[in-house]
Amino acid sequence: MSMFPRRKVLGLLIGVPATAVLIGAAGRPNRAEAGSSYPNLKVGSRGGNVKSLQFLLCRHGIATTADGVFGEQTKSAIKDFQGRNGLIVDGIAGPQTWGRIIVPARQGDTGDVVKAVQVQANTWRKNIAVDGDFGGVTHRAITEIQSARGLVVDGVVGPQTWVVLVGGGTGDGGGGDGGSGYPGLSAEQLAHCRTMIGVGKANGIDEYGWVIAIATALQESTLRNLNGGDRDSVGLFQQRPSMGWGSIAQCTDPVLATQAFYGIARHTNNPGLTDIGGWQAMSVTRAAQAVQRSGFPDAYAKWEGLAREIVAKQKDAAGPV
């Protein structure tokens, strides 16, 4: 828990649409929060979703290195799995492949499927050991996530919980990036990035500030304008109205939330990035933490590379806001 009274411990939530029918591991329809919420992963994708996918491949007896990088080995393993299960053999892990590859897990289970669950729980900032042992710590993490997303709180990782855990999919039918140009990022997510760049442009904040803002939002909300989070946290930056960041409406307004993060908003006196002395010389994670005061101060660093890539490719498309 943060020791800073004006800030928050932020919960990373993955936005998921309401309802859809998925095909479960046994080929039967399962009610879950959206088939399109499973990401389309392909060669070039990387991160927690890929690592979980690799552990699940191992669970199905297809040897794969769980390194979080979707390379040719993983593509070959996916094609092998697809061929065994009567799916289109294209080497892309889309909703149908996810629907077949997920395996239910619960307290007392062990092995690769549990490691996959634990990897996903850590993308929700649960900070648990990836040891393949579904014990009390993992059970508690899953129930917290289920509660946060309005699921049945039973600690069992069934189809609905898997959809929420993996989350963040683009639903683009196999292209992998929803037309965004970045594996795993949708057009909506990139629109929020352009807002952050545009607000920065309009207020004389240099490109490094845009990078910090985008990296922060990647960690806090996966670039989604969320209606909930840890306690009363909401929006792209998971700002808390109770901590003086503004009303719920202001914290969920992408422009106002970005202004608040930069420290140029009229609706809050909370210090933002430009209020931090020497922020331009700080690392991304240190600068972000100076604003957010998160319980996970080192979490932002992993997003710096992607944030810099987004800024480089989107800065000309984003006008001042």
PDB file of C-alpha atoms in Angstrom:
ATOM      1  CA  MET A   1       0.000   0.000   0.000  1.00  0.00           C
ATOM      2  CA  SER A   2       1.239   3.440  -0.841  1.00  0.00           C
ATOM      3  CA  MET A   3       2.410   5.514   2.102  1.00  0.00           C
ATOM      4  CA  PHE A   4       1.594   8.712   0.227  1.00  0.00           C
ATOM      5  CA  PRO A   5      -1.853  10.022   1.305  1.00  0.00           C
ATOM      6  CA  ARG A   6      -2.524  11.932  -1.911  1.00  0.00           C
ATOM      7  CA  ARG A   7      -1.851   9.023  -4.205  1.00  0.00           C
ATOM      8  CA  LYS A   8      -2.955   5.486  -4.695  1.00  0.00           C
ATOM      9  CA  VAL A   9      -2.017   1.884  -5.130  1.00  0.00           C
ATOM     10  CA  LEU A  10      -3.199   1.294  -8.661  1.00  0.00           C
ATOM     11  CA  GLY A  11      -4.830  -1.864  -9.931  1.00  0.00           C
ATOM     12  CA  LEU A  12      -4.182  -2.871 -13.511  1.00  0.00           C
ATOM     13  CA  LEU A  13      -7.471  -3.848 -15.059  1.00  0.00           C
ATOM     14  CA  ILE A  14      -8.064  -5.192 -18.496  1.00  0.00           C
ATOM     15  CA  GLY A  15     -11.162  -3.848 -20.227  1.00  0.00           C
ATOM     16  CA  VAL A  16     -13.468  -6.510 -21.605  1.00  0.00           C
ATOM     17  CA  PRO A  17     -16.827  -6.179 -23.413  1.00  0.00           C
ATOM     18  CA  ALA A  18     -19.970  -7.651 -21.937  1.00  0.00           C
ATOM     19  CA  THR A  19     -21.035 -10.999 -23.414  1.00  0.00           C
ATOM     20  CA  ALA A  20     -20.306 -13.525 -26.115  1.00  0.00           C
ATOM     21  CA  VAL A  21     -20.167 -17.269 -26.630  1.00  0.00           C
ATOM     22  CA  LEU A  22     -16.765 -18.961 -26.651  1.00  0.00           C
ATOM     23  CA  ILE A  23     -15.843 -22.480 -27.647  1.00  0.00           C
ATOM     24  CA  GLY A  24     -14.475 -24.245 -24.578  1.00  0.00           C
ATOM     25  CA  ALA A  25     -11.697 -26.790 -24.286  1.00  0.00           C
ATOM     26  CA  ALA A  26     -14.130 -29.615 -24.970  1.00  0.00           C
ATOM     27  CA  GLY A  27     -15.626 -27.898 -28.004  1.00  0.00           C
ATOM     28  CA  ARG A  28     -18.813 -26.835 -26.197  1.00  0.00           C
ATOM     29  CA  PRO A  29     -20.134 -23.253 -26.111  1.00  0.00           C
ATOM     30  CA  ASN A  30     -19.227 -21.370 -22.942  1.00  0.00           C
ATOM     31  CA  ARG A  31     -20.745 -18.069 -21.889  1.00  0.00           C
ATOM     32  CA  ALA A  32     -17.941 -15.559 -21.347  1.00  0.00           C
ATOM     33  CA  GLU A  33     -17.314 -11.864 -21.581  1.00  0.00           C
ATOM     34  CA  ALA A  34     -16.381 -11.782 -25.252  1.00  0.00           C
ATOM     35  CA  GLY A  35     -14.730 -14.062 -27.774  1.00  0.00           C
ATOM     36  CA  SER A  36     -13.089 -11.047 -29.359  1.00  0.00           C
ATOM     37  CA  SER A  37     -11.429 -10.258 -26.042  1.00  0.00           C
ATOM     38  CA  TYR A  38      -8.921 -12.980 -26.605  1.00  0.00           C
ATOM     39  CA  PRO A  39      -5.932 -11.350 -28.280  1.00  0.00           C
ATOM     40  CA  ASN A  40      -4.681 -12.308 -31.716  1.00  0.00           C
ATOM     41  CA  LEU A  41      -1.060 -13.260 -31.170  1.00  0.00           C
ATOM     42  CA  LYS A  42       1.369 -13.931 -33.981  1.00  0.00           C
ATOM     43  CA  VAL A  43       5.073 -13.755 -34.823  1.00  0.00           C
ATOM     44  CA  GLY A  44       6.374 -10.521 -33.327  1.00  0.00           C
ATOM     45  CA  SER A  45       3.963 -10.451 -30.375  1.00  0.00           C
ATOM     46  CA  ARG A  46       5.480 -10.537 -26.925  1.00  0.00           C
ATOM     47  CA  GLY A  47       4.607 -10.193 -23.265  1.00  0.00           C
ATOM     48  CA  GLY A  48       2.520 -11.929 -20.631  1.00  0.00           C
ATOM     49  CA  ASN A  49      -0.170 -13.189 -22.995  1.00  0.00           C
ATOM     50  CA  VAL A  50       2.454 -14.887 -25.138  1.00  0.00           C
ATOM     51  CA  LYS A  51       4.140 -16.429 -22.114  1.00  0.00           C
ATOM     52  CA  SER A  52       0.828 -17.798 -20.849  1.00  0.00           C
ATOM     53  CA  LEU A  53       0.076 -19.174 -24.305  1.00  0.00           C
ATOM     54  CA  GLN A  54       3.453 -20.931 -24.300  1.00  0.00           C
ATOM     55  CA  PHE A  55       2.796 -22.490 -20.893  1.00  0.00           C
ATOM     56  CA  LEU A  56      -0.590 -23.707 -22.153  1.00  0.00           C
ATOM     57  CA  LEU A  57       1.064 -25.280 -25.179  1.00  0.00           C
ATOM     58  CA  CYS A  58       3.362 -27.133 -22.795  1.00  0.00           C
ATOM     59  CA  ARG A  59       0.308 -28.221 -20.804  1.00  0.00           C
ATOM     60  CA  HIS A  60      -1.051 -29.806 -23.998  1.00  0.00           C
ATOM     61  CA  GLY A  61       2.181 -31.701 -24.510  1.00  0.00           C
ATOM     62  CA  ILE A  62       3.702 -29.430 -27.147  1.00  0.00           C
ATOM     63  CA  ALA A  63       7.184 -28.469 -25.976  1.00  0.00           C
ATOM     64  CA  THR A  64       7.620 -24.696 -26.119  1.00  0.00           C
ATOM     65  CA  THR A  65      10.013 -22.274 -24.457  1.00  0.00           C
ATOM     66  CA  ALA A  66       7.987 -19.941 -22.248  1.00  0.00           C
ATOM     67  CA  ASP A  67       9.976 -16.768 -22.887  1.00  0.00           C
ATOM     68  CA  GLY A  68       7.138 -14.375 -23.772  1.00  0.00           C
ATOM     69  CA  VAL A  69       8.367 -13.945 -27.346  1.00  0.00           C
ATOM     70  CA  PHE A  70       6.234 -15.238 -30.226  1.00  0.00           C
ATOM     71  CA  GLY A  71       8.852 -16.462 -32.660  1.00  0.00           C
ATOM     72  CA  GLU A  72       8.950 -19.194 -35.265  1.00  0.00           C
ATOM     73  CA  GLN A  73       9.129 -21.916 -32.603  1.00  0.00           C
ATOM     74  CA  THR A  74       5.888 -20.730 -31.034  1.00  0.00           C
ATOM     75  CA  LYS A  75       4.261 -20.359 -34.447  1.00  0.00           C
ATOM     76  CA  SER A  76       5.174 -23.950 -35.252  1.00  0.00           C
ATOM     77  CA  ALA A  77       3.813 -25.104 -31.888  1.00  0.00           C
ATOM     78  CA  ILE A  78       0.530 -23.261 -32.474  1.00  0.00           C
ATOM     79  CA  LYS A  79       0.185 -24.831 -35.917  1.00  0.00           C
ATOM     80  CA  ASP A  80       0.785 -28.225 -34.323  1.00  0.00           C
ATOM     81  CA  PHE A  81      -1.926 -27.550 -31.729  1.00  0.00           C
ATOM     82  CA  GLN A  82      -4.345 -26.249 -34.361  1.00  0.00           C
ATOM     83  CA  GLY A  83      -3.825 -29.301 -36.524  1.00  0.00           C
ATOM     84  CA  ARG A  84      -4.485 -31.640 -33.618  1.00  0.00           C
ATOM     85  CA  ASN A  85      -7.711 -29.832 -32.738  1.00  0.00           C
ATOM     86  CA  GLY A  86      -9.321 -29.388 -36.144  1.00  0.00           C
ATOM     87  CA  LEU A  87      -8.715 -25.626 -36.299  1.00  0.00           C
ATOM     88  CA  ILE A  88      -7.512 -23.509 -39.201  1.00  0.00           C
ATOM     89  CA  VAL A  89      -3.757 -24.051 -39.277  1.00  0.00           C
ATOM     90  CA  ASP A  90      -2.360 -20.534 -39.646  1.00  0.00           C
ATOM     91  CA  GLY A  91       0.042 -20.235 -36.699  1.00  0.00           C
ATOM     92  CA  ILE A  92      -1.945 -17.301 -35.266  1.00  0.00           C
ATOM     93  CA  ALA A  93      -3.404 -17.629 -31.780  1.00  0.00           C
ATOM     94  CA  GLY A  94      -6.830 -16.045 -32.233  1.00  0.00           C
ATOM     95  CA  PRO A  95     -10.096 -16.475 -30.285  1.00  0.00           C
ATOM     96  CA  GLN A  96     -10.829 -19.983 -31.592  1.00  0.00           C
ATOM     97  CA  THR A  97      -7.355 -21.211 -30.697  1.00  0.00           C
ATOM     98  CA  TRP A  98      -7.563 -19.595 -27.265  1.00  0.00           C
ATOM     99  CA  GLY A  99     -10.985 -21.167 -26.734  1.00  0.00           C
ATOM    100  CA  ARG A 100      -9.529 -24.619 -27.278  1.00  0.00           C
ATOM    101  CA  ILE A 101      -6.204 -24.171 -25.516  1.00  0.00           C
ATOM    102  CA  ILE A 102      -7.392 -22.812 -22.177  1.00  0.00           C
ATOM    103  CA  VAL A 103      -7.656 -25.325 -19.340  1.00  0.00           C
ATOM    104  CA  PRO A 104      -9.652 -24.754 -16.131  1.00  0.00           C
ATOM    105  CA  ALA A 105      -7.564 -24.381 -12.991  1.00  0.00           C
ATOM    106  CA  ARG A 106      -8.340 -24.152  -9.284  1.00  0.00           C
ATOM    107  CA  GLN A 107      -6.709 -24.281  -5.881  1.00  0.00           C
ATOM    108  CA  GLY A 108      -4.713 -27.468  -5.458  1.00  0.00           C
ATOM    109  CA  ASP A 109      -3.730 -27.729  -9.134  1.00  0.00           C
ATOM    110  CA  THR A 110      -0.096 -27.677 -10.217  1.00  0.00           C
ATOM    111  CA  GLY A 111       1.886 -27.471 -13.433  1.00  0.00           C
ATOM    112  CA  ASP A 112       2.077 -25.384 -16.577  1.00  0.00           C
ATOM    113  CA  VAL A 113      -1.566 -24.295 -16.642  1.00  0.00           C
ATOM    114  CA  VAL A 114      -1.122 -22.808 -13.179  1.00  0.00           C
ATOM    115  CA  LYS A 115       1.997 -20.995 -14.365  1.00  0.00           C
ATOM    116  CA  ALA A 116      -0.071 -19.543 -17.209  1.00  0.00           C
ATOM    117  CA  VAL A 117      -2.665 -18.341 -14.687  1.00  0.00           C
ATOM    118  CA  GLN A 118       0.008 -16.836 -12.458  1.00  0.00           C
ATOM    119  CA  VAL A 119       1.608 -14.973 -15.356  1.00  0.00           C
ATOM    120  CA  GLN A 120      -1.774 -13.445 -16.174  1.00  0.00           C
ATOM    121  CA  ALA A 121      -2.456 -12.567 -12.543  1.00  0.00           C
ATOM    122  CA  ASN A 122       0.812 -10.656 -12.512  1.00  0.00           C
ATOM    123  CA  THR A 123      -0.323  -8.565 -15.483  1.00  0.00           C
ATOM    124  CA  TRP A 124      -2.989  -7.424 -13.005  1.00  0.00           C
ATOM    125  CA  ARG A 125      -0.136  -6.447 -10.675  1.00  0.00           C
ATOM    126  CA  LYS A 126      -0.663  -9.264  -8.207  1.00  0.00           C
ATOM    127  CA  ASN A 127       3.091  -9.867  -7.920  1.00  0.00           C
ATOM    128  CA  ILE A 128       2.896 -13.590  -7.160  1.00  0.00           C
ATOM    129  CA  ALA A 129       5.490 -16.284  -7.785  1.00  0.00           C
ATOM    130  CA  VAL A 130       5.162 -18.165 -11.084  1.00  0.00           C
ATOM    131  CA  ASP A 131       5.831 -21.532  -9.489  1.00  0.00           C
ATOM    132  CA  GLY A 132       3.020 -23.684 -10.896  1.00  0.00           C
ATOM    133  CA  ASP A 133       1.450 -24.194  -7.460  1.00  0.00           C
ATOM    134  CA  PHE A 134      -2.158 -22.992  -7.185  1.00  0.00           C
ATOM    135  CA  GLY A 135      -2.076 -22.252  -3.477  1.00  0.00           C
ATOM    136  CA  GLY A 136      -3.724 -19.693  -1.259  1.00  0.00           C
ATOM    137  CA  VAL A 137      -1.843 -16.719  -2.673  1.00  0.00           C
ATOM    138  CA  THR A 138      -2.869 -17.522  -6.246  1.00  0.00           C
ATOM    139  CA  HIS A 139      -6.432 -18.273  -5.150  1.00  0.00           C
ATOM    140  CA  ARG A 140      -6.686 -14.914  -3.428  1.00  0.00           C
ATOM    141  CA  ALA A 141      -5.311 -13.096  -6.492  1.00  0.00           C
ATOM    142  CA  ILE A 142      -7.891 -14.754  -8.739  1.00  0.00           C
ATOM    143  CA  THR A 143     -10.796 -13.980  -6.424  1.00  0.00           C
ATOM    144  CA  GLU A 144      -9.712 -10.335  -6.271  1.00  0.00           C
ATOM    145  CA  ILE A 145      -9.699 -10.140 -10.067  1.00  0.00           C
ATOM    146  CA  GLN A 146     -13.050 -11.889 -10.314  1.00  0.00           C
ATOM    147  CA  SER A 147     -14.543  -9.458  -7.816  1.00  0.00           C
ATOM    148  CA  ALA A 148     -13.113  -6.453  -9.657  1.00  0.00           C
ATOM    149  CA  ARG A 149     -14.661  -7.574 -12.941  1.00  0.00           C
ATOM    150  CA  GLY A 150     -18.055  -8.651 -11.601  1.00  0.00           C
ATOM    151  CA  LEU A 151     -17.570 -12.400 -12.067  1.00  0.00           C
ATOM    152  CA  VAL A 152     -18.635 -15.189  -9.750  1.00  0.00           C
ATOM    153  CA  VAL A 153     -16.022 -15.070  -6.996  1.00  0.00           C
ATOM    154  CA  ASP A 154     -15.059 -18.713  -6.617  1.00  0.00           C
ATOM    155  CA  GLY A 155     -11.318 -18.712  -7.329  1.00  0.00           C
ATOM    156  CA  VAL A 156     -11.823 -21.129 -10.227  1.00  0.00           C
ATOM    157  CA  VAL A 157     -10.213 -20.120 -13.517  1.00  0.00           C
ATOM    158  CA  GLY A 158     -12.893 -21.200 -15.964  1.00  0.00           C
ATOM    159  CA  PRO A 159     -13.687 -19.758 -19.426  1.00  0.00           C
ATOM    160  CA  GLN A 160     -15.078 -16.428 -18.177  1.00  0.00           C
ATOM    161  CA  THR A 161     -12.144 -15.828 -15.867  1.00  0.00           C
ATOM    162  CA  TRP A 162      -9.676 -16.801 -18.593  1.00  0.00           C
ATOM    163  CA  VAL A 163     -11.192 -14.191 -20.924  1.00  0.00           C
ATOM    164  CA  VAL A 164     -10.783 -11.517 -18.280  1.00  0.00           C
ATOM    165  CA  LEU A 165      -7.278 -12.640 -17.319  1.00  0.00           C
ATOM    166  CA  VAL A 166      -6.005 -12.614 -20.881  1.00  0.00           C
ATOM    167  CA  GLY A 167      -8.131  -9.637 -21.939  1.00  0.00           C
ATOM    168  CA  GLY A 168      -6.871  -6.865 -24.165  1.00  0.00           C
ATOM    169  CA  GLY A 169      -7.679  -8.559 -27.468  1.00  0.00           C
ATOM    170  CA  THR A 170      -8.405  -6.620 -30.626  1.00  0.00           C
ATOM    171  CA  GLY A 171     -11.057  -8.875 -32.171  1.00  0.00           C
ATOM    172  CA  ASP A 172      -9.718  -8.110 -35.637  1.00  0.00           C
ATOM    173  CA  GLY A 173     -10.303 -11.598 -37.010  1.00  0.00           C
ATOM    174  CA  GLY A 174      -6.687 -12.686 -36.978  1.00  0.00           C
ATOM    175  CA  GLY A 175      -4.690  -9.663 -38.023  1.00  0.00           C
ATOM    176  CA  GLY A 176      -3.272  -9.299 -34.568  1.00  0.00           C
ATOM    177  CA  ASP A 177      -3.387  -5.542 -34.225  1.00  0.00           C
ATOM    178  CA  GLY A 178      -6.870  -4.350 -35.091  1.00  0.00           C
ATOM    179  CA  GLY A 179      -5.456  -2.269 -37.915  1.00  0.00           C
ATOM    180  CA  SER A 180      -3.385  -0.280 -35.438  1.00  0.00           C
ATOM    181  CA  GLY A 181       0.045  -1.335 -36.679  1.00  0.00           C
ATOM    182  CA  TYR A 182       1.053  -2.711 -33.265  1.00  0.00           C
ATOM    183  CA  PRO A 183       0.425  -6.323 -32.201  1.00  0.00           C
ATOM    184  CA  GLY A 184      -2.203  -6.349 -29.466  1.00  0.00           C
ATOM    185  CA  LEU A 185      -3.172  -2.645 -29.628  1.00  0.00           C
ATOM    186  CA  SER A 186      -6.553  -1.598 -30.947  1.00  0.00           C
ATOM    187  CA  ALA A 187      -7.576   1.554 -32.754  1.00  0.00           C
ATOM    188  CA  GLU A 188      -9.223   2.740 -29.520  1.00  0.00           C
ATOM    189  CA  GLN A 189      -6.003   2.327 -27.573  1.00  0.00           C
ATOM    190  CA  LEU A 190      -4.022   4.249 -30.165  1.00  0.00           C
ATOM    191  CA  ALA A 191      -6.642   7.003 -30.160  1.00  0.00           C
ATOM    192  CA  HIS A 192      -5.917   7.467 -26.467  1.00  0.00           C
ATOM    193  CA  CYS A 193      -2.203   7.636 -27.275  1.00  0.00           C
ATOM    194  CA  ARG A 194      -2.854  10.374 -29.830  1.00  0.00           C
ATOM    195  CA  THR A 195      -4.853  12.253 -27.193  1.00  0.00           C
ATOM    196  CA  MET A 196      -1.876  12.141 -24.835  1.00  0.00           C
ATOM    197  CA  ILE A 197       0.429  13.342 -27.589  1.00  0.00           C
ATOM    198  CA  GLY A 198      -2.037  16.037 -28.648  1.00  0.00           C
ATOM    199  CA  VAL A 199      -2.497  17.369 -25.118  1.00  0.00           C
ATOM    200  CA  GLY A 200       1.270  17.453 -24.763  1.00  0.00           C
ATOM    201  CA  LYS A 201       1.675  19.316 -28.044  1.00  0.00           C
ATOM    202  CA  ALA A 202      -0.955  21.886 -27.119  1.00  0.00           C
ATOM    203  CA  ASN A 203       0.770  22.645 -23.832  1.00  0.00           C
ATOM    204  CA  GLY A 204       4.429  22.682 -24.825  1.00  0.00           C
ATOM    205  CA  ILE A 205       5.347  19.345 -23.256  1.00  0.00           C
ATOM    206  CA  ASP A 206       8.148  17.651 -25.154  1.00  0.00           C
ATOM    207  CA  GLU A 207       8.144  14.153 -26.621  1.00  0.00           C
ATOM    208  CA  TYR A 208       9.725  12.571 -23.570  1.00  0.00           C
ATOM    209  CA  GLY A 209       6.682  13.629 -21.562  1.00  0.00           C
ATOM    210  CA  TRP A 210       4.422  11.913 -24.087  1.00  0.00           C
ATOM    211  CA  VAL A 211       6.466   8.732 -23.711  1.00  0.00           C
ATOM    212  CA  ILE A 212       6.118   8.861 -19.930  1.00  0.00           C
ATOM    213  CA  ALA A 213       2.348   9.425 -20.156  1.00  0.00           C
ATOM    214  CA  ILE A 214       1.804   6.548 -22.586  1.00  0.00           C
ATOM    215  CA  ALA A 215       4.033   4.154 -20.624  1.00  0.00           C
ATOM    216  CA  THR A 216       2.120   5.060 -17.465  1.00  0.00           C
ATOM    217  CA  ALA A 217      -1.277   4.448 -19.068  1.00  0.00           C
ATOM    218  CA  LEU A 218      -0.061   1.156 -20.546  1.00  0.00           C
ATOM    219  CA  GLN A 219       0.730  -0.025 -17.043  1.00  0.00           C
ATOM    220  CA  GLU A 220      -2.267   1.438 -15.253  1.00  0.00           C
ATOM    221  CA  SER A 221      -5.114   0.654 -17.639  1.00  0.00           C
ATOM    222  CA  THR A 222      -3.663  -1.040 -20.741  1.00  0.00           C
ATOM    223  CA  LEU A 223      -4.614   2.216 -22.516  1.00  0.00           C
ATOM    224  CA  ARG A 224      -8.313   1.768 -21.749  1.00  0.00           C
ATOM    225  CA  ASN A 225     -10.633   4.337 -20.226  1.00  0.00           C
ATOM    226  CA  LEU A 226     -11.819   2.098 -17.422  1.00  0.00           C
ATOM    227  CA  ASN A 227     -14.871   2.688 -15.269  1.00  0.00           C
ATOM    228  CA  GLY A 228     -13.358   0.916 -12.274  1.00  0.00           C
ATOM    229  CA  GLY A 229     -10.182  -0.273 -10.640  1.00  0.00           C
ATOM    230  CA  ASP A 230      -8.496  -0.531  -7.265  1.00  0.00           C
ATOM    231  CA  ARG A 231     -10.907   1.082  -4.790  1.00  0.00           C
ATOM    232  CA  ASP A 232     -12.270   4.140  -6.638  1.00  0.00           C
ATOM    233  CA  SER A 233      -9.566   4.323  -9.334  1.00  0.00           C
ATOM    234  CA  VAL A 234     -10.900   5.061 -12.826  1.00  0.00           C
ATOM    235  CA  GLY A 235      -9.777   6.103 -16.283  1.00  0.00           C
ATOM    236  CA  LEU A 236      -6.610   5.842 -18.322  1.00  0.00           C
ATOM    237  CA  PHE A 237      -4.315   6.688 -15.427  1.00  0.00           C
ATOM    238  CA  GLN A 238      -6.485   5.056 -12.736  1.00  0.00           C
ATOM    239  CA  GLN A 239      -6.842   8.360 -10.919  1.00  0.00           C
ATOM    240  CA  ARG A 240      -8.865   8.344  -7.689  1.00  0.00           C
ATOM    241  CA  PRO A 241     -11.551  10.975  -7.102  1.00  0.00           C
ATOM    242  CA  SER A 242     -11.182  10.426  -3.355  1.00  0.00           C
ATOM    243  CA  MET A 243      -7.545  11.457  -3.639  1.00  0.00           C
ATOM    244  CA  GLY A 244      -8.354  14.775  -5.246  1.00  0.00           C
ATOM    245  CA  TRP A 245      -7.936  13.958  -8.931  1.00  0.00           C
ATOM    246  CA  GLY A 246     -11.397  15.278  -9.799  1.00  0.00           C
ATOM    247  CA  SER A 247     -14.851  13.827 -10.223  1.00  0.00           C
ATOM    248  CA  ILE A 248     -15.447  10.445 -11.834  1.00  0.00           C
ATOM    249  CA  ALA A 249     -16.526  12.250 -14.992  1.00  0.00           C
ATOM    250  CA  GLN A 250     -13.316  14.287 -15.033  1.00  0.00           C
ATOM    251  CA  CYS A 251     -11.081  11.299 -14.308  1.00  0.00           C
ATOM    252  CA  THR A 252     -12.703   9.330 -17.133  1.00  0.00           C
ATOM    253  CA  ASP A 253     -12.425  12.176 -19.636  1.00  0.00           C
ATOM    254  CA  PRO A 254      -9.244  11.262 -21.580  1.00  0.00           C
ATOM    255  CA  VAL A 255      -8.283  14.892 -22.207  1.00  0.00           C
ATOM    256  CA  LEU A 256      -8.836  16.026 -18.610  1.00  0.00           C
ATOM    257  CA  ALA A 257      -7.168  12.909 -17.184  1.00  0.00           C
ATOM    258  CA  THR A 258      -4.135  13.515 -19.391  1.00  0.00           C
ATOM    259  CA  GLN A 259      -4.008  17.171 -18.360  1.00  0.00           C
ATOM    260  CA  ALA A 260      -4.087  16.046 -14.738  1.00  0.00           C
ATOM    261  CA  PHE A 261      -1.230  13.620 -15.324  1.00  0.00           C
ATOM    262  CA  TYR A 262       0.838  16.343 -16.966  1.00  0.00           C
ATOM    263  CA  GLY A 263       0.039  18.753 -14.129  1.00  0.00           C
ATOM    264  CA  ILE A 264      -1.736  21.327 -16.295  1.00  0.00           C
ATOM    265  CA  ALA A 265      -5.378  20.639 -15.359  1.00  0.00           C
ATOM    266  CA  ARG A 266      -7.645  23.247 -13.805  1.00  0.00           C
ATOM    267  CA  HIS A 267      -9.877  20.722 -12.066  1.00  0.00           C
ATOM    268  CA  THR A 268      -7.239  19.316  -9.675  1.00  0.00           C
ATOM    269  CA  ASN A 269      -4.377  20.709  -7.628  1.00  0.00           C
ATOM    270  CA  ASN A 270      -2.616  17.374  -7.420  1.00  0.00           C
ATOM    271  CA  PRO A 271       0.930  17.694  -8.746  1.00  0.00           C
ATOM    272  CA  GLY A 272       1.535  16.171 -12.158  1.00  0.00           C
ATOM    273  CA  LEU A 273       4.576  15.515 -14.302  1.00  0.00           C
ATOM    274  CA  THR A 274       5.502  19.124 -14.967  1.00  0.00           C
ATOM    275  CA  ASP A 275       5.350  19.828 -11.232  1.00  0.00           C
ATOM    276  CA  ILE A 276       8.164  17.340 -10.636  1.00  0.00           C
ATOM    277  CA  GLY A 277      11.486  19.137 -10.600  1.00  0.00           C
ATOM    278  CA  GLY A 278      13.956  17.680 -13.115  1.00  0.00           C
ATOM    279  CA  TRP A 279      11.504  15.174 -14.571  1.00  0.00           C
ATOM    280  CA  GLN A 280      13.116  15.480 -18.012  1.00  0.00           C
ATOM    281  CA  ALA A 281      16.313  13.958 -16.609  1.00  0.00           C
ATOM    282  CA  MET A 282      14.570  11.104 -14.811  1.00  0.00           C
ATOM    283  CA  SER A 283      14.044   7.598 -16.119  1.00  0.00           C
ATOM    284  CA  VAL A 284      10.549   6.809 -17.379  1.00  0.00           C
ATOM    285  CA  THR A 285       9.760   4.665 -14.365  1.00  0.00           C
ATOM    286  CA  ARG A 286      11.063   7.226 -11.864  1.00  0.00           C
ATOM    287  CA  ALA A 287       9.166  10.098 -13.490  1.00  0.00           C
ATOM    288  CA  ALA A 288       5.941   8.081 -13.710  1.00  0.00           C
ATOM    289  CA  GLN A 289       6.280   6.973 -10.109  1.00  0.00           C
ATOM    290  CA  ALA A 290       6.836  10.562  -8.972  1.00  0.00           C
ATOM    291  CA  VAL A 291       3.315  11.330 -10.223  1.00  0.00           C
ATOM    292  CA  GLN A 292       1.529   8.044  -9.535  1.00  0.00           C
ATOM    293  CA  ARG A 293       3.081   6.987  -6.208  1.00  0.00           C
ATOM    294  CA  SER A 294       2.225   3.410  -7.084  1.00  0.00           C
ATOM    295  CA  GLY A 295       2.726   0.399  -4.850  1.00  0.00           C
ATOM    296  CA  PHE A 296       4.718  -1.099  -7.751  1.00  0.00           C
ATOM    297  CA  PRO A 297       7.297   1.606  -8.502  1.00  0.00           C
ATOM    298  CA  ASP A 298       9.317  -0.374 -11.041  1.00  0.00           C
ATOM    299  CA  ALA A 299       6.373  -1.478 -13.180  1.00  0.00           C
ATOM    300  CA  TYR A 300       6.532   1.332 -15.750  1.00  0.00           C
ATOM    301  CA  ALA A 301       9.972   0.556 -17.155  1.00  0.00           C
ATOM    302  CA  LYS A 302       8.805  -2.445 -19.184  1.00  0.00           C
ATOM    303  CA  TRP A 303       6.555  -0.207 -21.300  1.00  0.00           C
ATOM    304  CA  GLU A 304       9.164   2.358 -22.305  1.00  0.00           C
ATOM    305  CA  GLY A 305      10.135   0.679 -25.585  1.00  0.00           C
ATOM    306  CA  LEU A 306       6.559   0.365 -26.814  1.00  0.00           C
ATOM    307  CA  ALA A 307       5.726   3.886 -25.669  1.00  0.00           C
ATOM    308  CA  ARG A 308       8.673   5.307 -27.604  1.00  0.00           C
ATOM    309  CA  GLU A 309       7.643   3.359 -30.705  1.00  0.00           C
ATOM    310  CA  ILE A 310       4.084   4.652 -30.457  1.00  0.00           C
ATOM    311  CA  VAL A 311       5.263   8.253 -30.083  1.00  0.00           C
ATOM    312  CA  ALA A 312       7.629   7.929 -33.047  1.00  0.00           C
ATOM    313  CA  LYS A 313       4.883   6.554 -35.307  1.00  0.00           C
ATOM    314  CA  GLN A 314       1.913   8.580 -34.050  1.00  0.00           C
ATOM    315  CA  LYS A 315       3.298  12.039 -33.358  1.00  0.00           C
ATOM    316  CA  ASP A 316       2.598  13.345 -36.850  1.00  0.00           C
ATOM    317  CA  ALA A 317      -0.946  11.961 -36.811  1.00  0.00           C
ATOM    318  CA  ALA A 318      -1.820  13.615 -33.503  1.00  0.00           C
ATOM    319  CA  GLY A 319      -2.878  17.259 -33.586  1.00  0.00           C
ATOM    320  CA  PRO A 320      -2.869  19.585 -30.565  1.00  0.00           C
ATOM    321  CA  VAL A 321      -5.759  18.952 -28.174  1.00  0.00           C
TER     322      VAL A 321
END
